[in-house]
Structures are given as structure tokens and as C-alpha cells.
Amino acid sequence: MKVLHLLDSVNRGGAETQVLDLCRNASRFGLEVTLVSAGGGVLENDFRDSGVEYVRLNRKLPVDIYFSSQLRRIVKERNIQIVHGYQAVDGLHLYLATRRLASVKRVLSFQGFIPGQKNRITAKLVAPRMHANISVSESLFTYLADIGIKRRANFHVVYNGADERRLKPGGGSIKRELGMPVTTILGGMVANFVPDPTKDQLTICRAIPAVLEKFPDFHFVFAGRVADGAEGRMADCVDFCIGKGISDKVHFLGGRSDVADILSELDLFVFSSRQEGFPVAVSEAMLAGVPLIVSDIEPLREAVRDGGFGQLFRTGDVDDLSRKIIGVLQDTEQRESLAIAARGYALDHFSIDAHLRTLTSLYESLLKTPEGR
């Protein structure tokens, strides 16, 4: 099956990491993938080495007819059967590229919060013109309906999945890098600082002083780059930690390529967020066997099955989060059992193999449907 995947860039983010894992494993599921990037990024060499064809194009305009014509040429020359995008703008250009190519099926994934009114308008325009739309969680449908994208027969749930092999530690040590004793109790969150009201690192920072009263040797690491426009959110966290005198306990690592090594040393993974689709970072932590505490928003409740595979805290509630962190750290047996149960569940539902099985089945069903649209 010949598939073209389109990414707006190949920077280190949830969708990009997801697609990179897909590319590395696609051939095992009978997929011949061409990965097209509309711009460069830090993962460009990783995609070139992923085992699929990588094509770098440049989209210069919000609606770029020349870019769409280049996509159309690639689709026709390589006899592409499925085209798959991950942002509304991807879907728009894939639609323009494949109009009147009746045998080519269009797929668009909705990863979560859609920033900007123009992007939301584009998403509403494009969704009905796809042969299949993918939601990365059941609960994401509520958000999509709120912004005017109604659930129709061409919507499907395909959970994001992470590659367990990518999560094997490479021998690095964040504790050694930061000069911590090996006995340090370490918590962490892997997520970029972003300008939209989704990721909520500040609530974690505010919860840490109470944790330190019970566990003075507790440290916390934030791994993730600072996206353009999110500098103020990062500064708020740093200012709070300085003001509370805990800046020696809270570490802002920036974008990292050694997430597997970081996860291997965590005693606890905390994911604080106010709005999500289905974050790959949560799948990674579960597969790495790290006990979780997550915000009680619907997509994260769905990920940990209402607390069956991870602790939940009231979104934005500093006191509740600090209590949950202390409780998990105090109960070693519970912490270990949660991690074991979460890993088993994630292998069945949130691994890259589970993702590709579901995605390939969807592709096959599309190719069996009558040509058109």
C-alpha cells in the first residue's frame, strides 16, 4: 500500500514524533511511505534515516497552489493510494493536490487543540472533504463539536502510539548531568512550552514546595523546547521557582533527544494540561513503566482509564496535585503496581504496533470503498 504523509515541519513535537515512529515501522505492516515535509526542522535527519522516502518541499503561502501542484506530481509519479495530513493546512493542500484523482483517498488526523481562528475555519472546511478523519481519542470529539466540526460517519478513533524500542535507555543519566545523587527522588514532565492554553507546567511548579516539605531530596525536570510565543509561560515558571527558593530543585532542560534516558530515571511522571487530544508523552511514560499523575481532563482520563492506570488530580488544583505526588511517593508498592499495570495496558493500546494495526485496517477499508469525492 503506497501512502504519502504530509507534515508542516519536522520539529520535535507530538505529531512529528508519532509520524517518525510510524515511518520506522511502516514496512512491517505493508506500508510504502513517502514522507513530505513542508518545512525543515530538527528531526530532518531522523526522517531521512527512518527507512522511508523523505521529500523536503517549501510551502511559502498559507494557501500555496504551487506547493499543491508539487504534491500532485509526487502522488501521480509514485502511484500514491492514500494521502494523510496532521494539520488543517495539510488537509487543505492535500485536497487541492488530489482533486479529481478519484482513486486517491484523503485522511486527516486531529491531534487536539487547533490554535487560531483561521486554522479552525480551515478545519471545518476541510473535514467534510476527507475520506476519513481521525480523532486521537474519543473525548476529543467534544472539543471538535464545540468548534463546529461535527462527528460524521467518516470520523474514526485511532490512538497515538509510541515505539517501545525507541524508549530503551541509551546509557545517559540526567541525574549525573545535573550533579544529583543516584538516590535523588526524581519527577518529570515531557512537553513543550506552548503559547496556547494547553500545557500547564506552572501548576506543577506551584505544587513542588509542599512536596519538598515531605521529601527534601525531591527534584523535578521539565523536558521540552519553548515554542515561539511561549516565552512568557516559561518565564512565569522560572520566576516562581526563584521566588520560592526552589530553583535548585526544578530543572528546565529545553528540547531533548534523550527522552528515553530521562524516563528511565524518573520515579514519577506528571502531565499537567488543560486541553489535549492524546499526548504521545503519556503513551511514552506508560510504555517506559513510569507511574503517572495526570490532569483529570477527559482525554487523560481516557488514557489512564479513570485512574485505573494512573493517578488523577483536579486540573489546575495545586493542593490536590501536591497531595497526589506525596501520596504516590510515600507508597512504593502502589507506585510500582501502577507502573506495571499501565505498561501492560499501553502495550495493547498505545504502542506503535497497536497504532499501525488500526491505521492499516482503516486504510484498507478506504481502498475498498467506491471511488469519488
mmCIF file of C-alpha atoms in Angstrom:
data_model
loop_
_atom_site.group_PDB
_atom_site.id
_atom_site.type_symbol
_atom_site.label_atom_id
_atom_site.label_comp_id
_atom_site.label_asym_id
_atom_site.label_seq_id
_atom_site.Cartn_x
_atom_site.Cartn_y
_atom_site.Cartn_z
ATOM 1 C CA MET A 1 0.000 0.000 0.000
ATOM 2 C CA LYS A 2 1.519 3.338 -1.066
ATOM 3 C CA VAL A 3 0.921 6.195 1.359
ATOM 4 C CA LEU A 4 2.026 9.826 1.460
ATOM 5 C CA HIS A 5 2.251 11.504 4.859
ATOM 6 C CA LEU A 6 2.483 15.294 4.985
ATOM 7 C CA LEU A 7 3.932 17.269 7.899
ATOM 8 C CA ASP A 8 4.071 21.059 8.070
ATOM 9 C CA SER A 9 7.521 20.783 9.677
ATOM 10 C CA VAL A 10 9.739 18.128 11.215
ATOM 11 C CA ASN A 11 10.453 19.765 14.542
ATOM 12 C CA ARG A 12 10.262 17.755 17.752
ATOM 13 C CA GLY A 13 6.566 17.654 18.679
ATOM 14 C CA GLY A 14 3.860 15.115 19.407
ATOM 15 C CA ALA A 15 2.645 14.631 15.838
ATOM 16 C CA GLU A 16 6.163 14.610 14.415
ATOM 17 C CA THR A 17 7.372 12.012 16.919
ATOM 18 C CA GLN A 18 4.296 9.913 16.175
ATOM 19 C CA VAL A 19 4.933 10.009 12.428
ATOM 20 C CA LEU A 20 8.640 9.273 12.889
ATOM 21 C CA ASP A 21 7.775 6.113 14.835
ATOM 22 C CA LEU A 22 5.277 5.237 12.106
ATOM 23 C CA CYS A 23 7.881 5.661 9.377
ATOM 24 C CA ARG A 24 10.386 3.443 11.191
ATOM 25 C CA ASN A 25 7.841 0.619 11.465
ATOM 26 C CA ALA A 26 5.664 1.076 8.369
ATOM 27 C CA SER A 27 7.240 -1.647 6.234
ATOM 28 C CA ARG A 28 6.370 -4.325 8.823
ATOM 29 C CA PHE A 29 2.702 -3.517 8.139
ATOM 30 C CA GLY A 30 2.951 -3.445 4.361
ATOM 31 C CA LEU A 31 3.065 0.337 4.032
ATOM 32 C CA GLU A 32 5.329 2.015 1.481
ATOM 33 C CA VAL A 33 5.551 5.543 2.867
ATOM 34 C CA THR A 34 6.646 8.782 1.245
ATOM 35 C CA LEU A 35 7.086 11.454 3.907
ATOM 36 C CA VAL A 36 6.758 15.020 2.640
ATOM 37 C CA SER A 37 7.705 17.976 4.816
ATOM 38 C CA ALA A 38 6.513 21.489 4.012
ATOM 39 C CA GLY A 39 9.454 22.859 6.000
ATOM 40 C CA GLY A 40 12.565 21.672 7.772
ATOM 41 C CA GLY A 41 13.251 21.011 11.429
ATOM 42 C CA VAL A 42 15.473 19.278 13.954
ATOM 43 C CA LEU A 43 14.165 15.789 13.089
ATOM 44 C CA GLU A 44 15.025 16.035 9.399
ATOM 45 C CA ASN A 45 17.992 13.648 9.585
ATOM 46 C CA ASP A 46 15.931 11.225 11.683
ATOM 47 C CA PHE A 47 13.294 11.087 8.950
ATOM 48 C CA ARG A 48 15.950 10.640 6.254
ATOM 49 C CA ASP A 49 17.270 7.641 8.208
ATOM 50 C CA SER A 50 13.838 6.210 9.051
ATOM 51 C CA GLY A 51 13.621 3.790 6.114
ATOM 52 C CA VAL A 52 11.066 5.746 4.063
ATOM 53 C CA GLU A 53 11.435 8.195 1.216
ATOM 54 C CA TYR A 54 11.781 11.732 2.588
ATOM 55 C CA VAL A 55 10.915 14.714 0.375
ATOM 56 C CA ARG A 56 11.524 18.279 1.535
ATOM 57 C CA LEU A 57 9.348 20.965 -0.088
ATOM 58 C CA ASN A 58 8.771 24.580 0.883
ATOM 59 C CA ARG A 59 5.308 25.998 1.425
ATOM 60 C CA LYS A 60 5.611 29.785 1.152
ATOM 61 C CA LEU A 61 1.969 30.871 1.359
ATOM 62 C CA PRO A 62 -0.979 29.937 3.610
ATOM 63 C CA VAL A 63 -2.675 28.583 0.506
ATOM 64 C CA ASP A 64 0.145 27.684 -1.862
ATOM 65 C CA ILE A 65 -1.053 26.464 -5.262
ATOM 66 C CA TYR A 66 2.479 25.700 -6.440
ATOM 67 C CA PHE A 67 3.072 23.594 -3.324
ATOM 68 C CA SER A 68 -0.142 21.675 -4.046
ATOM 69 C CA SER A 69 0.962 21.105 -7.639
ATOM 70 C CA GLN A 70 4.247 19.629 -6.373
ATOM 71 C CA LEU A 71 2.281 17.297 -4.099
ATOM 72 C CA ARG A 72 0.086 16.281 -7.012
ATOM 73 C CA ARG A 73 3.141 15.440 -9.119
ATOM 74 C CA ILE A 74 4.536 13.250 -6.321
ATOM 75 C CA VAL A 75 1.190 11.478 -5.878
ATOM 76 C CA LYS A 76 0.897 10.698 -9.566
ATOM 77 C CA GLU A 77 4.536 9.704 -10.161
ATOM 78 C CA ARG A 78 4.590 7.324 -7.188
ATOM 79 C CA ASN A 79 1.067 5.935 -7.669
ATOM 80 C CA ILE A 80 0.119 7.013 -4.146
ATOM 81 C CA GLN A 81 -3.130 5.465 -2.889
ATOM 82 C CA ILE A 82 -3.568 7.285 0.455
ATOM 83 C CA VAL A 83 -2.579 10.830 1.455
ATOM 84 C CA HIS A 84 -2.533 11.676 5.171
ATOM 85 C CA GLY A 85 -2.078 15.052 6.889
ATOM 86 C CA TYR A 86 -1.857 16.162 10.511
ATOM 87 C CA GLN A 87 -2.987 19.800 10.471
ATOM 88 C CA ALA A 88 -5.872 21.595 8.805
ATOM 89 C CA VAL A 89 -3.476 23.316 6.411
ATOM 90 C CA ASP A 90 -2.113 19.884 5.435
ATOM 91 C CA GLY A 91 -5.614 18.681 4.683
ATOM 92 C CA LEU A 92 -6.333 21.739 2.537
ATOM 93 C CA HIS A 93 -3.244 21.258 0.376
ATOM 94 C CA LEU A 94 -3.794 17.518 0.096
ATOM 95 C CA TYR A 95 -7.357 18.184 -1.057
ATOM 96 C CA LEU A 96 -6.149 20.646 -3.697
ATOM 97 C CA ALA A 97 -3.441 18.197 -4.771
ATOM 98 C CA THR A 98 -5.763 15.222 -5.224
ATOM 99 C CA ARG A 99 -8.975 16.739 -6.580
ATOM 100 C CA ARG A 100 -10.271 14.612 -9.448
ATOM 101 C CA LEU A 101 -7.768 11.856 -8.657
ATOM 102 C CA ALA A 102 -10.621 9.515 -7.855
ATOM 103 C CA SER A 103 -8.503 6.572 -6.754
ATOM 104 C CA VAL A 104 -6.600 8.557 -4.077
ATOM 105 C CA LYS A 105 -8.091 8.616 -0.567
ATOM 106 C CA ARG A 106 -7.554 11.558 1.767
ATOM 107 C CA VAL A 107 -7.072 11.240 5.549
ATOM 108 C CA LEU A 108 -6.665 13.995 8.144
ATOM 109 C CA SER A 109 -5.683 13.468 11.792
ATOM 110 C CA PHE A 110 -6.976 15.775 14.516
ATOM 111 C CA GLN A 111 -4.409 15.799 17.329
ATOM 112 C CA GLY A 112 -6.185 18.157 19.735
ATOM 113 C CA PHE A 113 -6.466 21.898 20.300
ATOM 114 C CA ILE A 114 -6.484 23.846 17.000
ATOM 115 C CA PRO A 115 -4.829 27.254 17.529
ATOM 116 C CA GLY A 116 -6.110 30.312 15.700
ATOM 117 C CA GLN A 117 -9.451 31.168 14.175
ATOM 118 C CA LYS A 118 -8.143 30.722 10.620
ATOM 119 C CA ASN A 119 -6.993 27.183 11.381
ATOM 120 C CA ARG A 120 -10.365 26.321 12.929
ATOM 121 C CA ILE A 121 -12.222 27.692 9.899
ATOM 122 C CA THR A 122 -9.931 25.696 7.611
ATOM 123 C CA ALA A 123 -10.531 22.541 9.656
ATOM 124 C CA LYS A 124 -14.313 22.954 9.334
ATOM 125 C CA LEU A 125 -13.918 23.481 5.588
ATOM 126 C CA VAL A 126 -11.592 20.554 5.012
ATOM 127 C CA ALA A 127 -13.046 17.821 7.255
ATOM 128 C CA PRO A 128 -16.091 17.051 5.027
ATOM 129 C CA ARG A 129 -13.752 16.761 2.035
ATOM 130 C CA MET A 130 -11.686 13.980 3.573
ATOM 131 C CA HIS A 131 -12.490 10.325 3.016
ATOM 132 C CA ALA A 132 -11.579 9.715 6.662
ATOM 133 C CA ASN A 133 -10.895 11.971 9.629
ATOM 134 C CA ILE A 134 -9.009 10.596 12.619
ATOM 135 C CA SER A 135 -9.527 11.662 16.210
ATOM 136 C CA VAL A 136 -6.752 10.560 18.563
ATOM 137 C CA SER A 137 -9.240 9.981 21.399
ATOM 138 C CA GLU A 138 -12.954 9.522 21.953
ATOM 139 C CA SER A 139 -13.121 12.586 24.192
ATOM 140 C CA LEU A 140 -11.601 14.840 21.511
ATOM 141 C CA PHE A 141 -14.932 14.702 19.687
ATOM 142 C CA THR A 142 -16.433 17.010 22.317
ATOM 143 C CA TYR A 143 -13.882 19.717 21.549
ATOM 144 C CA LEU A 144 -14.278 19.257 17.788
ATOM 145 C CA ALA A 145 -18.051 19.630 18.104
ATOM 146 C CA ASP A 146 -17.580 22.792 20.195
ATOM 147 C CA ILE A 147 -15.628 24.452 17.389
ATOM 148 C CA GLY A 148 -18.144 23.363 14.763
ATOM 149 C CA ILE A 149 -16.700 20.105 13.416
ATOM 150 C CA LYS A 150 -19.485 17.587 13.761
ATOM 151 C CA ARG A 151 -18.888 13.885 14.099
ATOM 152 C CA ARG A 152 -19.904 12.140 10.918
ATOM 153 C CA ALA A 153 -19.547 8.649 9.540
ATOM 154 C CA ASN A 154 -16.074 9.457 8.202
ATOM 155 C CA PHE A 155 -14.636 10.027 11.708
ATOM 156 C CA HIS A 156 -12.604 7.277 13.349
ATOM 157 C CA VAL A 157 -10.637 6.916 16.593
ATOM 158 C CA VAL A 158 -7.008 5.863 16.208
ATOM 159 C CA TYR A 159 -4.964 6.266 19.373
ATOM 160 C CA ASN A 160 -1.480 7.705 19.110
ATOM 161 C CA GLY A 161 1.184 5.109 19.752
ATOM 162 C CA ALA A 162 4.845 5.196 20.715
ATOM 163 C CA ASP A 163 7.616 2.816 19.688
ATOM 164 C CA GLU A 164 8.734 0.861 22.733
ATOM 165 C CA ARG A 165 12.123 0.215 21.112
ATOM 166 C CA ARG A 166 12.774 3.955 20.926
ATOM 167 C CA LEU A 167 12.234 4.120 24.677
ATOM 168 C CA LYS A 168 15.138 1.829 25.565
ATOM 169 C CA PRO A 169 17.708 3.850 27.556
ATOM 170 C CA GLY A 170 20.919 4.725 25.758
ATOM 171 C CA GLY A 171 23.140 4.899 28.805
ATOM 172 C CA GLY A 172 22.862 8.599 29.571
ATOM 173 C CA SER A 173 21.943 9.924 33.023
ATOM 174 C CA ILE A 174 20.151 13.189 33.716
ATOM 175 C CA LYS A 175 20.989 12.770 37.395
ATOM 176 C CA ARG A 176 24.682 12.598 36.592
ATOM 177 C CA GLU A 177 24.384 15.512 34.178
ATOM 178 C CA LEU A 178 22.761 17.701 36.843
ATOM 179 C CA GLY A 179 25.044 16.506 39.627
ATOM 180 C CA MET A 180 22.352 14.690 41.615
ATOM 181 C CA PRO A 181 22.996 11.672 43.839
ATOM 182 C CA VAL A 182 21.639 8.441 42.365
ATOM 183 C CA THR A 183 19.252 8.247 45.352
ATOM 184 C CA THR A 184 17.512 11.502 44.374
ATOM 185 C CA ILE A 185 13.729 11.186 44.075
ATOM 186 C CA LEU A 186 13.006 12.490 40.590
ATOM 187 C CA GLY A 187 9.766 13.588 38.950
ATOM 188 C CA GLY A 188 9.381 14.902 35.443
ATOM 189 C CA MET A 189 7.158 16.149 32.646
ATOM 190 C CA VAL A 190 7.954 15.868 28.941
ATOM 191 C CA ALA A 191 6.120 18.554 26.975
ATOM 192 C CA ASN A 192 6.958 21.706 25.072
ATOM 193 C CA PHE A 193 6.073 25.101 26.477
ATOM 194 C CA VAL A 194 3.407 26.352 24.081
ATOM 195 C CA PRO A 195 1.563 29.687 23.756
ATOM 196 C CA ASP A 196 -1.952 28.251 23.647
ATOM 197 C CA PRO A 197 -3.835 27.359 26.863
ATOM 198 C CA THR A 198 -2.994 23.668 26.902
ATOM 199 C CA LYS A 199 0.179 22.590 28.730
ATOM 200 C CA ASP A 200 0.227 23.749 32.362
ATOM 201 C CA GLN A 201 3.744 23.450 33.776
ATOM 202 C CA LEU A 202 3.115 26.307 36.220
ATOM 203 C CA THR A 203 0.680 24.251 38.334
ATOM 204 C CA ILE A 204 3.432 21.666 38.859
ATOM 205 C CA CYS A 205 5.900 24.360 39.926
ATOM 206 C CA ARG A 206 3.380 25.691 42.447
ATOM 207 C CA ALA A 207 2.847 22.191 43.877
ATOM 208 C CA ILE A 208 6.526 21.425 44.435
ATOM 209 C CA PRO A 209 7.142 23.493 47.643
ATOM 210 C CA ALA A 210 4.628 21.347 49.586
ATOM 211 C CA VAL A 211 6.239 18.170 48.220
ATOM 212 C CA LEU A 212 9.672 19.363 49.334
ATOM 213 C CA GLU A 213 8.421 19.723 52.908
ATOM 214 C CA LYS A 214 7.854 15.945 52.963
ATOM 215 C CA PHE A 215 10.659 14.925 50.590
ATOM 216 C CA PRO A 216 13.557 17.413 50.803
ATOM 217 C CA ASP A 217 15.610 15.473 48.241
ATOM 218 C CA PHE A 218 12.861 15.649 45.593
ATOM 219 C CA HIS A 219 13.805 17.169 42.217
ATOM 220 C CA PHE A 220 11.695 17.810 39.137
ATOM 221 C CA VAL A 221 12.718 18.136 35.477
ATOM 222 C CA PHE A 222 10.809 19.753 32.618
ATOM 223 C CA ALA A 223 11.941 18.450 29.218
ATOM 224 C CA GLY A 224 10.628 20.395 26.233
ATOM 225 C CA ARG A 225 11.504 23.280 24.000
ATOM 226 C CA VAL A 226 9.960 26.738 24.299
ATOM 227 C CA ALA A 227 7.775 27.386 21.254
ATOM 228 C CA ASP A 228 7.612 30.849 19.740
ATOM 229 C CA GLY A 229 5.201 32.950 21.767
ATOM 230 C CA ALA A 230 5.525 30.768 24.884
ATOM 231 C CA GLU A 231 8.476 32.606 26.395
ATOM 232 C CA GLY A 232 6.193 34.245 28.971
ATOM 233 C CA ARG A 233 4.853 30.885 30.179
ATOM 234 C CA MET A 234 8.376 29.606 30.686
ATOM 235 C CA ALA A 235 9.363 32.856 32.457
ATOM 236 C CA ASP A 236 6.400 32.532 34.847
ATOM 237 C CA CYS A 237 7.659 29.102 35.932
ATOM 238 C CA VAL A 238 11.241 30.252 36.362
ATOM 239 C CA ASP A 239 10.191 33.384 38.289
ATOM 240 C CA PHE A 240 8.004 31.335 40.649
ATOM 241 C CA CYS A 241 10.822 28.867 41.380
ATOM 242 C CA ILE A 242 13.298 31.672 42.036
ATOM 243 C CA GLY A 243 10.816 33.489 44.251
ATOM 244 C CA LYS A 244 10.159 30.355 46.321
ATOM 245 C CA GLY A 245 13.835 29.456 46.565
ATOM 246 C CA ILE A 246 13.407 26.125 44.788
ATOM 247 C CA SER A 247 15.309 26.844 41.570
ATOM 248 C CA ASP A 248 17.969 24.331 42.636
ATOM 249 C CA LYS A 249 15.268 21.629 42.755
ATOM 250 C CA VAL A 250 13.448 22.407 39.487
ATOM 251 C CA HIS A 251 15.327 21.989 36.220
ATOM 252 C CA PHE A 252 14.300 23.276 32.800
ATOM 253 C CA LEU A 253 16.120 21.105 30.275
ATOM 254 C CA GLY A 254 14.845 22.528 26.982
ATOM 255 C CA GLY A 255 14.299 20.295 23.978
ATOM 256 C CA ARG A 256 15.937 16.897 24.430
ATOM 257 C CA SER A 257 16.757 13.946 22.220
ATOM 258 C CA ASP A 258 17.391 11.623 25.201
ATOM 259 C CA VAL A 259 13.835 11.255 26.493
ATOM 260 C CA ALA A 260 14.319 7.502 26.951
ATOM 261 C CA ASP A 261 17.242 8.094 29.327
ATOM 262 C CA ILE A 262 15.261 10.712 31.255
ATOM 263 C CA LEU A 263 12.214 8.439 31.629
ATOM 264 C CA SER A 264 14.423 5.590 32.852
ATOM 265 C CA GLU A 265 15.431 7.629 35.922
ATOM 266 C CA LEU A 266 12.036 9.076 36.834
ATOM 267 C CA ASP A 267 10.227 7.901 39.947
ATOM 268 C CA LEU A 268 7.108 9.751 38.810
ATOM 269 C CA PHE A 269 5.776 11.284 35.596
ATOM 270 C CA VAL A 270 3.376 14.211 35.938
ATOM 271 C CA PHE A 271 1.414 15.528 32.972
ATOM 272 C CA SER A 272 -0.404 18.762 33.776
ATOM 273 C CA SER A 273 -2.618 20.073 30.993
ATOM 274 C CA ARG A 274 -5.871 21.922 30.438
ATOM 275 C CA GLN A 275 -6.677 20.645 26.955
ATOM 276 C CA GLU A 276 -5.367 17.702 24.925
ATOM 277 C CA GLY A 277 -6.071 15.299 22.124
ATOM 278 C CA PHE A 278 -3.996 12.342 23.237
ATOM 279 C CA PRO A 279 -0.396 13.234 24.102
ATOM 280 C CA VAL A 280 2.345 10.910 22.873
ATOM 281 C CA ALA A 281 4.346 11.782 26.009
ATOM 282 C CA VAL A 282 1.786 9.978 28.184
ATOM 283 C CA SER A 283 1.999 6.867 25.987
ATOM 284 C CA GLU A 284 5.785 7.000 26.246
ATOM 285 C CA ALA A 285 5.740 7.224 30.040
ATOM 286 C CA MET A 286 3.307 4.312 30.321
ATOM 287 C CA LEU A 287 5.368 2.152 27.964
ATOM 288 C CA ALA A 288 8.543 3.070 29.868
ATOM 289 C CA GLY A 289 6.965 1.812 33.094
ATOM 290 C CA VAL A 290 6.889 5.158 34.904
ATOM 291 C CA PRO A 291 3.983 5.753 37.333
ATOM 292 C CA LEU A 292 1.735 8.608 36.229
ATOM 293 C CA ILE A 293 -0.200 11.507 37.702
ATOM 294 C CA VAL A 294 -2.250 13.386 35.105
ATOM 295 C CA SER A 295 -4.835 16.162 34.977
ATOM 296 C CA ASP A 296 -8.412 14.932 35.127
ATOM 297 C CA ILE A 297 -9.379 16.310 31.703
ATOM 298 C CA GLU A 298 -11.313 13.810 29.600
ATOM 299 C CA PRO A 299 -8.551 12.721 27.159
ATOM 300 C CA LEU A 300 -6.176 11.970 30.039
ATOM 301 C CA ARG A 301 -8.902 10.199 31.993
ATOM 302 C CA GLU A 302 -9.381 8.120 28.860
ATOM 303 C CA ALA A 303 -5.639 7.362 28.701
ATOM 304 C CA VAL A 304 -5.439 6.055 32.277
ATOM 305 C CA ARG A 305 -8.960 4.600 32.277
ATOM 306 C CA ASP A 306 -10.348 6.880 35.006
ATOM 307 C CA GLY A 307 -7.453 6.244 37.358
ATOM 308 C CA GLY A 308 -7.012 2.537 36.776
ATOM 309 C CA PHE A 309 -3.562 3.030 35.267
ATOM 310 C CA GLY A 310 -2.500 6.325 36.803
ATOM 311 C CA GLN A 311 -3.448 8.875 39.443
ATOM 312 C CA LEU A 312 -5.715 11.810 38.541
ATOM 313 C CA PHE A 313 -5.590 15.294 40.043
ATOM 314 C CA ARG A 314 -8.071 18.118 39.677
ATOM 315 C CA THR A 315 -6.933 20.228 36.736
ATOM 316 C CA GLY A 316 -5.114 23.336 37.890
ATOM 317 C CA ASP A 317 -5.534 22.445 41.586
ATOM 318 C CA VAL A 318 -2.128 22.955 43.208
ATOM 319 C CA ASP A 319 -3.077 21.476 46.588
ATOM 320 C CA ASP A 320 -4.616 18.360 45.069
ATOM 321 C CA LEU A 321 -1.563 17.795 42.871
ATOM 322 C CA SER A 322 0.878 18.153 45.765
ATOM 323 C CA ARG A 323 -1.189 15.676 47.818
ATOM 324 C CA LYS A 324 -1.230 13.184 44.952
ATOM 325 C CA ILE A 325 2.532 13.463 44.400
ATOM 326 C CA ILE A 326 3.219 12.970 48.119
ATOM 327 C CA GLY A 327 0.817 10.020 48.285
ATOM 328 C CA VAL A 328 2.423 8.226 45.342
ATOM 329 C CA LEU A 329 5.946 8.850 46.624
ATOM 330 C CA GLN A 330 5.026 7.526 50.069
ATOM 331 C CA ASP A 331 3.523 4.293 48.758
ATOM 332 C CA THR A 332 6.266 2.437 46.897
ATOM 333 C CA GLU A 333 4.158 -0.682 46.388
ATOM 334 C CA GLN A 334 1.279 1.272 44.843
ATOM 335 C CA ARG A 335 3.714 3.180 42.642
ATOM 336 C CA GLU A 336 5.229 0.002 41.275
ATOM 337 C CA SER A 337 1.900 -1.741 40.715
ATOM 338 C CA LEU A 338 0.519 1.288 38.856
ATOM 339 C CA ALA A 339 3.549 1.354 36.596
ATOM 340 C CA ILE A 340 3.334 -2.373 35.779
ATOM 341 C CA ALA A 341 -0.393 -2.207 35.036
ATOM 342 C CA ALA A 342 -0.011 0.936 32.908
ATOM 343 C CA ARG A 343 2.768 -0.600 30.843
ATOM 344 C CA GLY A 344 0.749 -3.712 30.076
ATOM 345 C CA TYR A 345 -2.277 -1.674 29.059
ATOM 346 C CA ALA A 346 -0.172 0.670 26.915
ATOM 347 C CA LEU A 347 1.444 -2.217 25.039
ATOM 348 C CA ASP A 348 -2.012 -3.397 23.973
ATOM 349 C CA HIS A 349 -3.478 0.022 23.158
ATOM 350 C CA PHE A 350 -0.858 2.798 22.821
ATOM 351 C CA SER A 351 2.158 1.124 21.212
ATOM 352 C CA ILE A 352 3.215 1.889 17.656
ATOM 353 C CA ASP A 353 2.171 -1.642 16.669
ATOM 354 C CA ALA A 354 -1.339 -1.078 18.035
ATOM 355 C CA HIS A 355 -1.477 2.269 16.205
ATOM 356 C CA LEU A 356 -0.320 0.796 12.899
ATOM 357 C CA ARG A 357 -2.684 -2.183 13.107
ATOM 358 C CA THR A 358 -5.661 0.143 13.474
ATOM 359 C CA LEU A 359 -4.409 2.650 10.912
ATOM 360 C CA THR A 360 -3.648 -0.006 8.285
ATOM 361 C CA SER A 361 -7.108 -1.505 8.760
ATOM 362 C CA LEU A 362 -8.639 1.927 8.174
ATOM 363 C CA TYR A 363 -6.558 2.457 5.030
ATOM 364 C CA GLU A 364 -7.607 -0.934 3.672
ATOM 365 C CA SER A 365 -11.268 -0.169 4.277
ATOM 366 C CA LEU A 366 -10.940 3.131 2.410
ATOM 367 C CA LEU A 367 -9.400 1.474 -0.624
ATOM 368 C CA LYS A 368 -12.341 -0.923 -0.790
ATOM 369 C CA THR A 369 -14.887 1.904 -0.929
ATOM 370 C CA PRO A 370 -16.163 3.279 -4.228
ATOM 371 C CA GLU A 371 -14.056 5.959 -5.880
ATOM 372 C CA GLY A 372 -15.207 9.530 -5.626
ATOM 373 C CA ARG A 373 -15.434 12.711 -3.575
#
